[in-house]
Amino acid sequence: MAEQSSNPLRRPLPDGIIPEQVVARTENRWLMIMVAMLLVMMAIIVVTGIMGALHPSSNVELIDPTTLHLQGEFVESNLGTAAEPDGSVTVRLIATQYAFVPQCVEVPARVPVKFRLTSADVTHGFLLPDTNVNTMVVPGFVAEVRTRFAKEGEYAMPCHEYCGLGHHAMWAHVRVVPQERFANPTLLERRTCATQ
Ligand code: CUA
């Protein structure tokens, strides 16, 4: 190098080193692209949330997960489908590693169905594909979901919240039967699908 500036920062750059201004311009462009991506993603969340009516659970009900089997609404004899005086039904289930109790419940078609679930241990998920039913089941809380089944059929009910090594095997079923066949369910029929 024949002629060198006295200020080391003003020296001509050796080959392959990109000047500071070019680096700054490129970084600015990437920054703007990233901010734009963030804005697009936030917009997608807001728009799909509003269009799909996604919302957090509207009721907050607390329950002691350690005494579920001893007292209250979720004792074993009270699980399954219960007919209400107004013609609707309420289904109570407990999610536990790695099963839902009961394993299969029957509900009548075309009447309001209210699912009430809680967990005895960790967080599980409650999902009925092709319906509006999709919620987390968090220990200490009662999850409530209301729906109505338009036609008869069997719905698989996978746990969709990772809950441990047996998560993939955690399934139950909801069987939707004609209203007439649901007129007077026995205690057994309320808690299994065995008799139909
Ligand atoms: Cu229960 Cu995953």
PDB file of C-alpha atoms and ligand atoms in Angstrom:
ATOM      1  CA  MET A   1       0.000   0.000   0.000  1.00  0.00           C
ATOM      2  CA  ALA A   2       1.719   3.054  -1.310  1.00  0.00           C
ATOM      3  CA  GLU A   3      -0.304   5.930   0.075  1.00  0.00           C
ATOM      4  CA  GLN A   4      -2.093   5.545   3.387  1.00  0.00           C
ATOM      5  CA  SER A   5      -4.417   8.084   5.039  1.00  0.00           C
ATOM      6  CA  SER A   6      -3.377   9.165   8.505  1.00  0.00           C
ATOM      7  CA  ASN A   7      -6.872   8.234   9.835  1.00  0.00           C
ATOM      8  CA  PRO A   8      -7.146   4.417   9.877  1.00  0.00           C
ATOM      9  CA  LEU A   9     -10.973   4.598   9.344  1.00  0.00           C
ATOM     10  CA  ARG A  10     -10.537   6.455   6.052  1.00  0.00           C
ATOM     11  CA  ARG A  11      -8.171   3.922   4.569  1.00  0.00           C
ATOM     12  CA  PRO A  12      -9.460   2.197   1.395  1.00  0.00           C
ATOM     13  CA  LEU A  13     -11.000  -1.163   2.266  1.00  0.00           C
ATOM     14  CA  PRO A  14      -9.233  -4.320   1.188  1.00  0.00           C
ATOM     15  CA  ASP A  15     -11.058  -6.526  -1.343  1.00  0.00           C
ATOM     16  CA  GLY A  16     -14.046  -8.460   0.006  1.00  0.00           C
ATOM     17  CA  ILE A  17     -14.897  -6.103   2.880  1.00  0.00           C
ATOM     18  CA  ILE A  18     -18.278  -4.409   2.428  1.00  0.00           C
ATOM     19  CA  PRO A  19     -18.426  -0.694   3.249  1.00  0.00           C
ATOM     20  CA  GLU A  20     -20.282   0.346   6.389  1.00  0.00           C
ATOM     21  CA  GLN A  21     -22.977   2.307   4.536  1.00  0.00           C
ATOM     22  CA  VAL A  22     -23.885  -0.685   2.360  1.00  0.00           C
ATOM     23  CA  VAL A  23     -24.149  -2.919   5.444  1.00  0.00           C
ATOM     24  CA  ALA A  24     -26.373  -0.384   7.197  1.00  0.00           C
ATOM     25  CA  ARG A  25     -28.648  -0.058   4.151  1.00  0.00           C
ATOM     26  CA  THR A  26     -29.028  -3.865   3.849  1.00  0.00           C
ATOM     27  CA  GLU A  27     -29.732  -4.221   7.572  1.00  0.00           C
ATOM     28  CA  ASN A  28     -32.369  -1.515   7.367  1.00  0.00           C
ATOM     29  CA  ARG A  29     -34.091  -3.317   4.513  1.00  0.00           C
ATOM     30  CA  TRP A  30     -34.150  -6.607   6.451  1.00  0.00           C
ATOM     31  CA  LEU A  31     -35.475  -4.799   9.509  1.00  0.00           C
ATOM     32  CA  MET A  32     -38.323  -3.329   7.471  1.00  0.00           C
ATOM     33  CA  ILE A  33     -39.139  -6.744   5.960  1.00  0.00           C
ATOM     34  CA  MET A  34     -39.254  -8.287   9.447  1.00  0.00           C
ATOM     35  CA  VAL A  35     -41.489  -5.541  10.834  1.00  0.00           C
ATOM     36  CA  ALA A  36     -43.796  -5.979   7.828  1.00  0.00           C
ATOM     37  CA  MET A  37     -43.941  -9.758   8.463  1.00  0.00           C
ATOM     38  CA  LEU A  38     -44.783  -9.154  12.122  1.00  0.00           C
ATOM     39  CA  LEU A  39     -47.567  -6.748  11.181  1.00  0.00           C
ATOM     40  CA  VAL A  40     -49.002  -9.231   8.653  1.00  0.00           C
ATOM     41  CA  MET A  41     -48.960 -12.033  11.237  1.00  0.00           C
ATOM     42  CA  MET A  42     -50.595  -9.856  13.895  1.00  0.00           C
ATOM     43  CA  ALA A  43     -53.257  -8.866  11.358  1.00  0.00           C
ATOM     44  CA  ILE A  44     -53.897 -12.552  10.539  1.00  0.00           C
ATOM     45  CA  ILE A  45     -54.369 -13.335  14.247  1.00  0.00           C
ATOM     46  CA  VAL A  46     -56.773 -10.441  14.760  1.00  0.00           C
ATOM     47  CA  VAL A  47     -58.772 -11.063  11.564  1.00  0.00           C
ATOM     48  CA  THR A  48     -59.118 -14.838  12.025  1.00  0.00           C
ATOM     49  CA  GLY A  49     -59.953 -14.294  15.709  1.00  0.00           C
ATOM     50  CA  ILE A  50     -62.797 -11.948  14.832  1.00  0.00           C
ATOM     51  CA  MET A  51     -64.027 -13.854  11.747  1.00  0.00           C
ATOM     52  CA  GLY A  52     -63.880 -17.270  13.454  1.00  0.00           C
ATOM     53  CA  ALA A  53     -65.301 -15.920  16.721  1.00  0.00           C
ATOM     54  CA  LEU A  54     -62.361 -17.341  18.646  1.00  0.00           C
ATOM     55  CA  HIS A  55     -62.525 -16.224  22.211  1.00  0.00           C
ATOM     56  CA  PRO A  56     -61.357 -17.284  25.639  1.00  0.00           C
ATOM     57  CA  SER A  57     -63.728 -19.213  27.836  1.00  0.00           C
ATOM     58  CA  SER A  58     -66.519 -16.973  29.072  1.00  0.00           C
ATOM     59  CA  ASN A  59     -66.910 -18.581  32.463  1.00  0.00           C
ATOM     60  CA  VAL A  60     -64.255 -18.993  35.090  1.00  0.00           C
ATOM     61  CA  GLU A  61     -65.137 -21.700  37.572  1.00  0.00           C
ATOM     62  CA  LEU A  62     -62.657 -22.981  40.094  1.00  0.00           C
ATOM     63  CA  ILE A  63     -62.590 -26.514  41.472  1.00  0.00           C
ATOM     64  CA  ASP A  64     -60.227 -28.450  43.726  1.00  0.00           C
ATOM     65  CA  PRO A  65     -58.648 -31.164  41.524  1.00  0.00           C
ATOM     66  CA  THR A  66     -57.564 -33.228  44.546  1.00  0.00           C
ATOM     67  CA  THR A  67     -61.113 -33.915  45.793  1.00  0.00           C
ATOM     68  CA  LEU A  68     -62.942 -34.521  42.494  1.00  0.00           C
ATOM     69  CA  HIS A  69     -63.598 -38.162  43.352  1.00  0.00           C
ATOM     70  CA  LEU A  70     -64.807 -37.378  46.875  1.00  0.00           C
ATOM     71  CA  GLN A  71     -67.358 -34.621  46.561  1.00  0.00           C
ATOM     72  CA  GLY A  72     -69.184 -32.292  44.249  1.00  0.00           C
ATOM     73  CA  GLU A  73     -70.291 -32.344  40.661  1.00  0.00           C
ATOM     74  CA  PHE A  74     -67.563 -34.641  39.315  1.00  0.00           C
ATOM     75  CA  VAL A  75     -67.963 -37.658  41.610  1.00  0.00           C
ATOM     76  CA  GLU A  76     -68.096 -40.872  39.590  1.00  0.00           C
ATOM     77  CA  SER A  77     -71.844 -41.400  39.909  1.00  0.00           C
ATOM     78  CA  ASN A  78     -72.490 -37.976  38.400  1.00  0.00           C
ATOM     79  CA  LEU A  79     -70.297 -38.386  35.314  1.00  0.00           C
ATOM     80  CA  GLY A  80     -71.679 -38.911  31.820  1.00  0.00           C
ATOM     81  CA  THR A  81     -74.830 -37.525  30.243  1.00  0.00           C
ATOM     82  CA  ALA A  82     -77.600 -36.051  32.355  1.00  0.00           C
ATOM     83  CA  ALA A  83     -80.985 -34.927  31.008  1.00  0.00           C
ATOM     84  CA  GLU A  84     -82.042 -31.480  32.165  1.00  0.00           C
ATOM     85  CA  PRO A  85     -85.682 -30.471  32.851  1.00  0.00           C
ATOM     86  CA  ASP A  86     -85.650 -28.080  29.862  1.00  0.00           C
ATOM     87  CA  GLY A  87     -84.862 -30.913  27.412  1.00  0.00           C
ATOM     88  CA  SER A  88     -81.183 -30.115  27.051  1.00  0.00           C
ATOM     89  CA  VAL A  89     -78.424 -32.401  28.287  1.00  0.00           C
ATOM     90  CA  THR A  90     -75.297 -31.868  30.331  1.00  0.00           C
ATOM     91  CA  VAL A  91     -72.268 -34.116  29.897  1.00  0.00           C
ATOM     92  CA  ARG A  92     -69.683 -34.263  32.652  1.00  0.00           C
ATOM     93  CA  LEU A  93     -66.243 -35.719  32.012  1.00  0.00           C
ATOM     94  CA  ILE A  94     -62.945 -35.924  33.825  1.00  0.00           C
ATOM     95  CA  ALA A  95     -59.709 -35.794  31.867  1.00  0.00           C
ATOM     96  CA  THR A  96     -56.829 -37.653  33.434  1.00  0.00           C
ATOM     97  CA  GLN A  97     -53.513 -39.135  32.304  1.00  0.00           C
ATOM     98  CA  TYR A  98     -54.291 -40.840  29.897  1.00  0.00           C
ATOM     99  CA  ALA A  99     -58.022 -41.219  29.514  1.00  0.00           C
ATOM    100  CA  PHE A 100     -61.299 -39.416  29.625  1.00  0.00           C
ATOM    101  CA  VAL A 101     -63.820 -40.717  32.143  1.00  0.00           C
ATOM    102  CA  PRO A 102     -66.226 -41.944  30.859  1.00  0.00           C
ATOM    103  CA  GLN A 103     -64.645 -43.303  27.666  1.00  0.00           C
ATOM    104  CA  CYS A 104     -67.794 -42.882  25.587  1.00  0.00           C
ATOM    105  CA  VAL A 105     -70.909 -40.814  26.137  1.00  0.00           C
ATOM    106  CA  GLU A 106     -74.183 -40.697  24.274  1.00  0.00           C
ATOM    107  CA  VAL A 107     -76.063 -37.520  23.555  1.00  0.00           C
ATOM    108  CA  PRO A 108     -79.264 -36.892  21.603  1.00  0.00           C
ATOM    109  CA  ALA A 109     -79.169 -35.144  18.241  1.00  0.00           C
ATOM    110  CA  ARG A 110     -80.630 -31.659  17.737  1.00  0.00           C
ATOM    111  CA  VAL A 111     -80.834 -30.640  21.386  1.00  0.00           C
ATOM    112  CA  PRO A 112     -78.549 -28.244  23.246  1.00  0.00           C
ATOM    113  CA  VAL A 113     -75.617 -30.106  24.783  1.00  0.00           C
ATOM    114  CA  LYS A 114     -73.460 -28.643  27.492  1.00  0.00           C
ATOM    115  CA  PHE A 115     -70.095 -30.279  28.159  1.00  0.00           C
ATOM    116  CA  ARG A 116     -68.491 -29.705  31.526  1.00  0.00           C
ATOM    117  CA  LEU A 117     -64.963 -31.016  32.002  1.00  0.00           C
ATOM    118  CA  THR A 118     -62.187 -30.763  34.464  1.00  0.00           C
ATOM    119  CA  SER A 119     -58.781 -32.341  34.907  1.00  0.00           C
ATOM    120  CA  ALA A 120     -57.569 -34.457  37.775  1.00  0.00           C
ATOM    121  CA  ASP A 121     -53.889 -33.934  37.024  1.00  0.00           C
ATOM    122  CA  VAL A 122     -52.333 -31.921  34.187  1.00  0.00           C
ATOM    123  CA  THR A 123     -53.646 -29.795  31.330  1.00  0.00           C
ATOM    124  CA  HIS A 124     -55.511 -31.779  28.658  1.00  0.00           C
ATOM    125  CA  GLY A 125     -57.432 -30.785  25.548  1.00  0.00           C
ATOM    126  CA  PHE A 126     -61.028 -31.445  24.510  1.00  0.00           C
ATOM    127  CA  LEU A 127     -61.813 -31.386  20.807  1.00  0.00           C
ATOM    128  CA  LEU A 128     -64.660 -32.721  18.690  1.00  0.00           C
ATOM    129  CA  PRO A 129     -63.618 -32.430  15.035  1.00  0.00           C
ATOM    130  CA  ASP A 130     -66.075 -30.632  12.725  1.00  0.00           C
ATOM    131  CA  THR A 131     -67.857 -28.932  15.621  1.00  0.00           C
ATOM    132  CA  ASN A 132     -67.315 -25.748  17.605  1.00  0.00           C
ATOM    133  CA  VAL A 133     -66.040 -27.824  20.524  1.00  0.00           C
ATOM    134  CA  ASN A 134     -62.402 -27.111  21.239  1.00  0.00           C
ATOM    135  CA  THR A 135     -61.070 -26.160  24.641  1.00  0.00           C
ATOM    136  CA  MET A 136     -58.282 -26.730  27.089  1.00  0.00           C
ATOM    137  CA  VAL A 137     -59.014 -28.664  30.250  1.00  0.00           C
ATOM    138  CA  VAL A 138     -56.924 -27.107  32.977  1.00  0.00           C
ATOM    139  CA  PRO A 139     -56.674 -28.595  36.484  1.00  0.00           C
ATOM    140  CA  GLY A 140     -58.349 -26.337  39.004  1.00  0.00           C
ATOM    141  CA  PHE A 141     -60.893 -25.035  36.486  1.00  0.00           C
ATOM    142  CA  VAL A 142     -64.137 -26.281  34.972  1.00  0.00           C
ATOM    143  CA  ALA A 143     -64.213 -26.005  31.180  1.00  0.00           C
ATOM    144  CA  GLU A 144     -67.703 -25.546  29.764  1.00  0.00           C
ATOM    145  CA  VAL A 145     -68.621 -25.794  26.071  1.00  0.00           C
ATOM    146  CA  ARG A 146     -72.094 -25.634  24.550  1.00  0.00           C
ATOM    147  CA  THR A 147     -73.017 -27.169  21.241  1.00  0.00           C
ATOM    148  CA  ARG A 148     -75.785 -28.925  19.325  1.00  0.00           C
ATOM    149  CA  PHE A 149     -75.274 -31.905  17.027  1.00  0.00           C
ATOM    150  CA  ALA A 150     -77.158 -31.640  13.752  1.00  0.00           C
ATOM    151  CA  LYS A 151     -77.038 -35.343  12.921  1.00  0.00           C
ATOM    152  CA  GLU A 152     -76.411 -38.732  14.448  1.00  0.00           C
ATOM    153  CA  GLY A 153     -72.951 -40.191  14.336  1.00  0.00           C
ATOM    154  CA  GLU A 154     -69.847 -40.945  16.265  1.00  0.00           C
ATOM    155  CA  TYR A 155     -67.316 -38.278  17.089  1.00  0.00           C
ATOM    156  CA  ALA A 156     -63.774 -39.133  18.074  1.00  0.00           C
ATOM    157  CA  MET A 157     -62.578 -37.047  20.957  1.00  0.00           C
ATOM    158  CA  PRO A 158     -58.782 -36.783  20.995  1.00  0.00           C
ATOM    159  CA  CYS A 159     -56.844 -35.033  23.719  1.00  0.00           C
ATOM    160  CA  HIS A 160     -55.067 -32.308  21.782  1.00  0.00           C
ATOM    161  CA  GLU A 161     -52.949 -30.801  24.505  1.00  0.00           C
ATOM    162  CA  TYR A 162     -49.675 -32.620  25.149  1.00  0.00           C
ATOM    163  CA  CYS A 163     -50.061 -34.176  28.583  1.00  0.00           C
ATOM    164  CA  GLY A 164     -47.265 -36.730  28.843  1.00  0.00           C
ATOM    165  CA  LEU A 165     -45.950 -39.945  27.342  1.00  0.00           C
ATOM    166  CA  GLY A 166     -49.418 -41.457  26.842  1.00  0.00           C
ATOM    167  CA  HIS A 167     -50.896 -38.357  25.223  1.00  0.00           C
ATOM    168  CA  HIS A 168     -51.256 -39.944  21.779  1.00  0.00           C
ATOM    169  CA  ALA A 169     -53.386 -42.747  23.232  1.00  0.00           C
ATOM    170  CA  MET A 170     -55.812 -40.435  25.042  1.00  0.00           C
ATOM    171  CA  TRP A 171     -59.092 -40.701  23.155  1.00  0.00           C
ATOM    172  CA  ALA A 172     -62.756 -40.919  23.963  1.00  0.00           C
ATOM    173  CA  HIS A 173     -65.942 -40.871  21.894  1.00  0.00           C
ATOM    174  CA  VAL A 174     -69.203 -39.026  21.737  1.00  0.00           C
ATOM    175  CA  ARG A 175     -72.042 -40.935  20.108  1.00  0.00           C
ATOM    176  CA  VAL A 176     -74.920 -38.844  18.860  1.00  0.00           C
ATOM    177  CA  VAL A 177     -78.145 -40.896  18.819  1.00  0.00           C
ATOM    178  CA  PRO A 178     -81.687 -40.038  17.670  1.00  0.00           C
ATOM    179  CA  GLN A 179     -83.627 -38.080  20.251  1.00  0.00           C
ATOM    180  CA  GLU A 180     -86.235 -40.840  20.731  1.00  0.00           C
ATOM    181  CA  ARG A 181     -83.604 -43.383  21.683  1.00  0.00           C
ATOM    182  CA  PHE A 182     -82.383 -41.079  24.368  1.00  0.00           C
ATOM    183  CA  ALA A 183     -85.724 -40.664  26.130  1.00  0.00           C
ATOM    184  CA  ASN A 184     -84.967 -42.459  29.397  1.00  0.00           C
ATOM    185  CA  PRO A 185     -81.309 -43.382  29.667  1.00  0.00           C
ATOM    186  CA  THR A 186     -80.397 -45.738  32.472  1.00  0.00           C
ATOM    187  CA  LEU A 187     -77.511 -44.915  34.754  1.00  0.00           C
ATOM    188  CA  LEU A 188     -75.359 -47.295  32.685  1.00  0.00           C
ATOM    189  CA  GLU A 189     -76.419 -45.717  29.422  1.00  0.00           C
ATOM    190  CA  ARG A 190     -75.499 -42.327  30.763  1.00  0.00           C
ATOM    191  CA  ARG A 191     -71.898 -43.410  31.136  1.00  0.00           C
ATOM    192  CA  THR A 192     -71.203 -45.861  28.315  1.00  0.00           C
ATOM    193  CA  CYS A 193     -72.116 -46.510  24.706  1.00  0.00           C
ATOM    194  CA  ALA A 194     -72.228 -50.240  25.367  1.00  0.00           C
ATOM    195  CA  THR A 195     -75.956 -50.860  25.208  1.00  0.00           C
ATOM    196  CA  GLN A 196     -76.776 -49.206  21.896  1.00  0.00           C
TER     197      GLN A 196
HETATM  198 CU1  CUA B   1     -54.374 -35.599  27.686  1.00  0.00          CU
HETATM  199 CU2  CUA B   1     -52.922 -35.117  25.933  1.00  0.00          CU
END
